[in-house]
Coordinates of N, CA and C in Angstrom, one line a residue:
M1 N 44.3 208.6 -6.4 CA 45.6 208.7 -5.7 C 45.9 210.2 -5.6
A2 N 46.7 210.6 -4.7 CA 47.1 212.0 -4.5 C 47.7 212.5 -5.7
P3 N 47.4 213.8 -6.1 CA 48.0 214.4 -7.3 C 49.4 214.6 -7.1
P4 N 50.2 214.8 -8.3 CA 51.6 215.1 -8.2 C 51.8 216.3 -7.4
N5 N 52.9 216.4 -6.7 CA 53.3 217.6 -5.9 C 52.4 217.8 -4.7
C6 N 51.7 216.8 -4.3 CA 50.8 216.8 -3.1 C 51.6 216.2 -1.9
R7 N 51.6 216.8 -0.8 CA 52.4 216.4 0.4 C 52.0 214.9 0.7
A8 N 50.7 214.6 0.6 CA 50.3 213.2 0.9 C 51.0 212.2 0.0
S9 N 51.2 212.5 -1.3 CA 51.8 211.6 -2.2 C 53.3 211.4 -1.8
Y10 N 53.9 212.4 -1.4 CA 55.3 212.3 -1.0 C 55.4 211.5 0.3
I11 N 54.5 211.6 1.2 CA 54.5 210.8 2.5 C 54.3 209.4 2.1
A12 N 53.4 209.1 1.2 CA 53.1 207.7 0.7 C 54.4 207.1 0.1
D13 N 55.1 207.9 -0.8 CA 56.3 207.4 -1.3 C 57.4 207.2 -0.3
A14 N 57.5 208.1 0.7 CA 58.5 207.9 1.7 C 58.2 206.7 2.6
S15 N 56.9 206.4 2.8 CA 56.5 205.3 3.7 C 56.9 204.0 3.0
R16 N 57.2 204.0 1.7 CA 57.6 202.8 1.0 C 59.1 202.5 1.2
V17 N 59.8 203.4 1.8 CA 61.2 203.2 2.1 C 61.3 202.2 3.2
E18 N 62.3 201.4 3.2 CA 62.4 200.3 4.2 C 61.9 200.7 5.5
H19 N 61.3 199.9 6.3 CA 60.7 200.2 7.5 C 61.6 200.4 8.7
R20 N 62.5 201.3 8.6 CA 63.3 201.7 9.7 C 63.0 203.2 9.9
F21 N 63.3 203.8 11.0 CA 62.8 205.1 11.2 C 63.8 206.2 11.1
R22 N 65.0 205.9 10.6 CA 66.1 206.9 10.5 C 66.5 206.9 9.0
H23 N 66.5 208.1 8.4 CA 66.9 208.3 7.0 C 67.7 209.6 6.9
R24 N 68.7 209.5 6.0 CA 69.4 210.7 5.6 C 68.6 211.3 4.4
S25 N 68.8 212.6 4.3 CA 68.1 213.3 3.2 C 68.4 212.7 1.8
S26 N 69.6 212.3 1.6 CA 70.0 211.7 0.3 C 69.2 210.3 0.1
E27 N 69.0 209.6 1.1 CA 68.3 208.3 1.0 C 66.8 208.6 0.6
L28 N 66.3 209.6 1.3 CA 64.9 210.0 1.0 C 64.8 210.5 -0.5
H29 N 65.8 211.3 -0.9 CA 65.7 211.8 -2.3 C 65.7 210.7 -3.3
R30 N 66.5 209.7 -3.0 CA 66.6 208.5 -4.0 C 65.3 207.7 -3.9
A31 N 64.6 207.7 -2.8 CA 63.4 206.8 -2.6 C 62.2 207.5 -3.1
V32 N 62.1 208.8 -3.1 CA 60.9 209.5 -3.5 C 61.2 210.0 -5.0
H33 N 60.6 209.4 -5.9 CA 60.9 209.7 -7.3 C 60.2 211.0 -7.7
D34 N 60.9 211.7 -8.7 CA 60.3 212.9 -9.3 C 60.1 214.0 -8.3
I35 N 61.0 214.2 -7.3 CA 61.0 215.3 -6.4 C 62.3 216.0 -6.5
S36 N 62.2 217.3 -6.5 CA 63.4 218.1 -6.5 C 64.0 218.2 -5.1
K37 N 65.3 218.5 -5.0 CA 65.9 218.6 -3.6 C 65.2 219.8 -2.9
R38 N 64.8 220.8 -3.6 CA 64.1 222.0 -2.9 C 62.8 221.5 -2.4
M39 N 62.0 220.8 -3.2 CA 60.7 220.4 -2.7 C 60.8 219.4 -1.6
L40 N 61.8 218.5 -1.6 CA 62.0 217.5 -0.5 C 62.4 218.3 0.7
T41 N 63.3 219.3 0.6 CA 63.7 220.0 1.8 C 62.5 220.8 2.4
Q42 N 61.6 221.4 1.6 CA 60.4 222.1 2.1 C 59.5 221.1 2.7
T43 N 59.3 219.9 2.1 CA 58.4 218.9 2.6 C 58.9 218.4 4.0
L44 N 60.2 218.2 4.1 CA 60.7 217.7 5.4 C 60.6 218.8 6.4
R45 N 60.8 220.0 6.1 CA 60.6 221.1 7.0 C 59.1 221.2 7.5
D46 N 58.2 221.0 6.5 CA 56.8 221.0 6.9 C 56.4 219.9 7.8
L47 N 56.9 218.7 7.5 CA 56.7 217.5 8.3 C 57.2 217.7 9.7
E48 N 58.4 218.3 9.8 CA 59.0 218.6 11.1 C 58.1 219.6 11.9
R49 N 57.7 220.6 11.2 CA 56.8 221.6 11.8 C 55.5 221.0 12.3
D50 N 55.0 220.0 11.6 CA 53.7 219.3 11.9 C 54.0 218.3 13.1
G51 N 55.2 218.1 13.4 CA 55.5 217.1 14.5 C 55.6 215.7 14.1
L52 N 55.6 215.4 12.8 CA 55.6 214.1 12.3 C 57.1 213.5 12.2
I53 N 58.1 214.3 12.0 CA 59.5 213.9 12.0 C 60.3 214.8 12.9
T54 N 61.5 214.3 13.2 CA 62.5 215.1 13.9 C 63.8 215.1 13.1
R55 N 64.5 216.2 13.2 CA 65.7 216.4 12.4 C 66.9 216.4 13.4
H56 N 67.9 215.6 13.1 CA 69.1 215.5 13.9 C 70.3 215.8 13.1
V57 N 71.1 216.8 13.6 CA 72.3 217.2 12.9 C 73.5 216.6 13.6
F58 N 74.5 216.1 12.9 CA 75.7 215.5 13.5 C 76.9 216.4 13.1
P59 N 77.8 216.6 14.1 CA 78.9 217.5 13.9 C 80.1 216.8 13.1
T60 N 79.8 216.6 11.8 CA 80.8 216.0 10.9 C 81.0 217.0 9.8
K61 N 82.0 216.8 9.0 CA 82.3 217.7 7.9 C 82.1 216.9 6.6
P62 N 81.1 217.3 5.7 CA 80.1 218.2 6.0 C 79.1 217.7 7.0
P63 N 78.3 218.6 7.6 CA 77.4 218.2 8.7 C 76.4 217.1 8.2
G64 N 76.3 216.0 9.0 CA 75.3 215.0 8.7 C 73.9 215.3 9.2
V65 N 72.9 215.1 8.5 CA 71.5 215.3 8.9 C 70.8 214.0 8.7
E66 N 70.0 213.7 9.8 CA 69.2 212.5 9.8 C 67.8 212.8 10.2
Y67 N 66.8 212.2 9.5 CA 65.4 212.4 9.9 C 64.8 211.2 10.5
R68 N 64.1 211.4 11.5 CA 63.4 210.2 12.2 C 62.0 210.5 12.4
L69 N 61.2 209.4 12.4 CA 59.8 209.6 12.6 C 59.6 209.9 14.1
A70 N 58.8 211.0 14.4 CA 58.5 211.3 15.7 C 57.3 210.4 16.2
P71 N 57.0 210.3 17.4 CA 55.9 209.4 17.9 C 54.6 209.7 17.1
L72 N 54.3 211.0 16.8 CA 53.1 211.3 16.0 C 53.2 210.7 14.6
G73 N 54.4 210.8 14.0 CA 54.6 210.2 12.7 C 54.5 208.7 12.7
Q74 N 55.0 208.0 13.8 CA 54.9 206.6 13.9 C 53.4 206.2 14.0
S75 N 52.6 207.0 14.6 CA 51.2 206.7 14.8 C 50.4 206.8 13.4
L76 N 51.1 207.4 12.4 CA 50.5 207.5 11.1 C 50.8 206.3 10.2
L77 N 51.7 205.4 10.6 CA 52.1 204.3 9.8 C 51.0 203.3 9.4
D78 N 50.2 202.9 10.4 CA 49.1 202.0 10.1 C 48.0 202.6 9.2
P79 N 47.6 203.8 9.5 CA 46.6 204.4 8.6 C 47.1 204.6 7.2
M80 N 48.4 205.0 7.1 CA 49.0 205.2 5.8 C 49.1 203.9 5.0
A81 N 49.4 202.8 5.7 CA 49.5 201.5 5.1 C 48.2 201.1 4.5
G82 N 47.1 201.4 5.2 CA 45.7 201.1 4.7 C 45.4 202.0 3.5
L83 N 45.8 203.2 3.5 CA 45.6 204.1 2.4 C 46.4 203.7 1.1
I84 N 47.6 203.3 1.3 CA 48.5 202.8 0.2 C 47.9 201.5 -0.3
E85 N 47.5 200.6 0.5 CA 46.9 199.4 0.0 C 45.6 199.7 -0.8
W86 N 44.8 200.6 -0.3 CA 43.6 201.0 -1.1 C 44.0 201.6 -2.4
A87 N 44.9 202.5 -2.4 CA 45.4 203.2 -3.7 C 45.9 202.1 -4.7
D88 N 46.7 201.2 -4.2 CA 47.2 200.2 -5.1 C 46.1 199.3 -5.6
R89 N 45.2 198.9 -4.8 CA 44.1 198.1 -5.2 C 43.1 198.8 -6.2
C90 N 43.0 200.1 -6.0 CA 42.0 200.9 -6.9 C 42.6 201.7 -8.0
H91 N 44.0 201.5 -8.2 CA 44.6 202.3 -9.2 C 44.0 202.2 -10.6
G92 N 43.7 200.9 -10.9 CA 43.1 200.7 -12.2 C 41.8 201.4 -12.4
D93 N 41.0 201.3 -11.4 CA 39.7 202.0 -11.4 C 39.8 203.5 -11.6
I94 N 40.8 204.1 -10.8 CA 41.0 205.5 -10.9 C 41.6 205.9 -12.3
H95 N 42.5 205.1 -12.8 CA 43.0 205.4 -14.1 C 41.9 205.3 -15.2
A96 N 41.1 204.3 -15.1 CA 40.0 204.2 -16.0 C 39.0 205.4 -15.9
A97 N 38.7 205.8 -14.7 CA 37.8 207.0 -14.5 C 38.4 208.2 -15.1
R98 N 39.7 208.4 -14.9 CA 40.4 209.6 -15.5 C 40.3 209.5 -17.1
A99 N 40.6 208.3 -17.6 CA 40.5 208.1 -19.1 C 39.1 208.4 -19.6
R100 N 38.1 207.9 -18.9 CA 36.7 208.2 -19.3 C 36.4 209.7 -19.3
F101 N 36.9 210.4 -18.2 CA 36.6 211.8 -18.0 C 37.4 212.6 -19.1
D102 N 38.6 212.2 -19.4 CA 39.4 212.9 -20.4 C 39.0 212.5 -21.8
G103 N 38.1 211.5 -22.0 CA 37.6 211.2 -23.3 C 38.6 210.3 -24.1
T104 N 39.3 209.5 -23.3 CA 40.3 208.5 -24.0 C 39.9 207.1 -23.5
S105 N 40.5 206.1 -24.1 CA 40.3 204.7 -23.7 C 41.6 204.0 -23.6
R106 N 42.5 204.5 -23.0 CA 43.8 203.9 -22.8 C 43.7 202.7 -21.9
D107 N 44.5 201.7 -22.2 CA 44.6 200.5 -21.3 C 45.3 200.9 -20.0
V108 N 45.0 200.3 -18.9 CA 45.6 200.5 -17.7 C 46.9 199.7 -17.6
P109 N 48.1 200.3 -17.4 CA 49.3 199.5 -17.2 C 49.3 198.7 -15.9
P110 N 49.7 197.5 -15.9 CA 49.7 196.7 -14.7 C 50.9 196.9 -13.9
Q111 N 50.9 198.0 -13.0 CA 52.0 198.3 -12.2 C 51.5 198.4 -10.7
V112 N 52.4 198.0 -9.8 CA 52.0 198.0 -8.4 C 52.2 199.5 -7.9
F113 N 53.3 200.1 -8.2 CA 53.5 201.5 -7.8 C 53.7 202.3 -9.1
P114 N 52.6 202.8 -9.8 CA 52.8 203.4 -11.0 C 53.5 204.8 -10.9
A115 N 54.2 205.1 -12.0 CA 54.8 206.4 -12.1 C 53.7 207.5 -12.2
R116 N 53.9 208.6 -11.5 CA 52.9 209.7 -11.6 C 53.0 210.3 -13.0
S117 N 51.9 210.6 -13.6 CA 51.9 211.3 -14.9 C 51.1 212.6 -14.7
K118 N 51.4 213.5 -15.6 CA 50.6 214.8 -15.6 C 49.3 214.5 -16.2
V119 N 48.2 215.0 -15.6 CA 46.9 214.8 -16.1 C 46.6 216.0 -17.0
P120 N 46.1 215.8 -18.2 CA 45.8 217.0 -19.1 C 44.7 217.8 -18.5
P121 N 44.7 219.1 -18.9 CA 43.7 220.0 -18.3 C 42.3 219.5 -18.6
H122 N 41.4 219.6 -17.7 CA 40.1 219.1 -17.8 C 39.1 220.1 -18.5
S123 N 39.4 221.3 -18.5 CA 38.5 222.3 -19.0 C 38.0 222.1 -20.4
A124 N 38.8 221.6 -21.3 CA 38.5 221.4 -22.7 C 37.5 220.2 -22.8
N125 N 37.5 219.3 -21.9 CA 36.6 218.1 -22.0 C 35.3 218.2 -21.1
R126 N 35.2 219.2 -20.3 CA 34.0 219.3 -19.5 C 32.8 219.9 -20.3
Q127 N 31.7 219.4 -20.0 CA 30.5 219.9 -20.6 C 29.7 220.6 -19.5
G128 N 29.0 221.7 -19.8 CA 28.1 222.2 -18.8 C 28.6 223.5 -18.3

């Protein structure tokens, strides 16, 4: 699966939000676990720059901001669904491979959407 703090992992988390195409920043912040407001803001700006989402500001006090999937972002939904399905199906295998690599034999927790964990540095366990 995508490593923590990777843009793809945040896109995958955001794609799990209910399947409508309009979201306020606060909704996205609640839906994407373990992301700071600063990182969410930067990621949203990057996605807007890439043409995947559009930002709409409403003249309210305080100003309301809503994000919508652009047509290019909508074209990514089906491929992302396949990637998420694969990641969910293979999570146990990936976790087991990491455990073997790290020299541990932990059991794989049975979770559909596992919490991201920090992977210990690999340099101490590598040979060669």
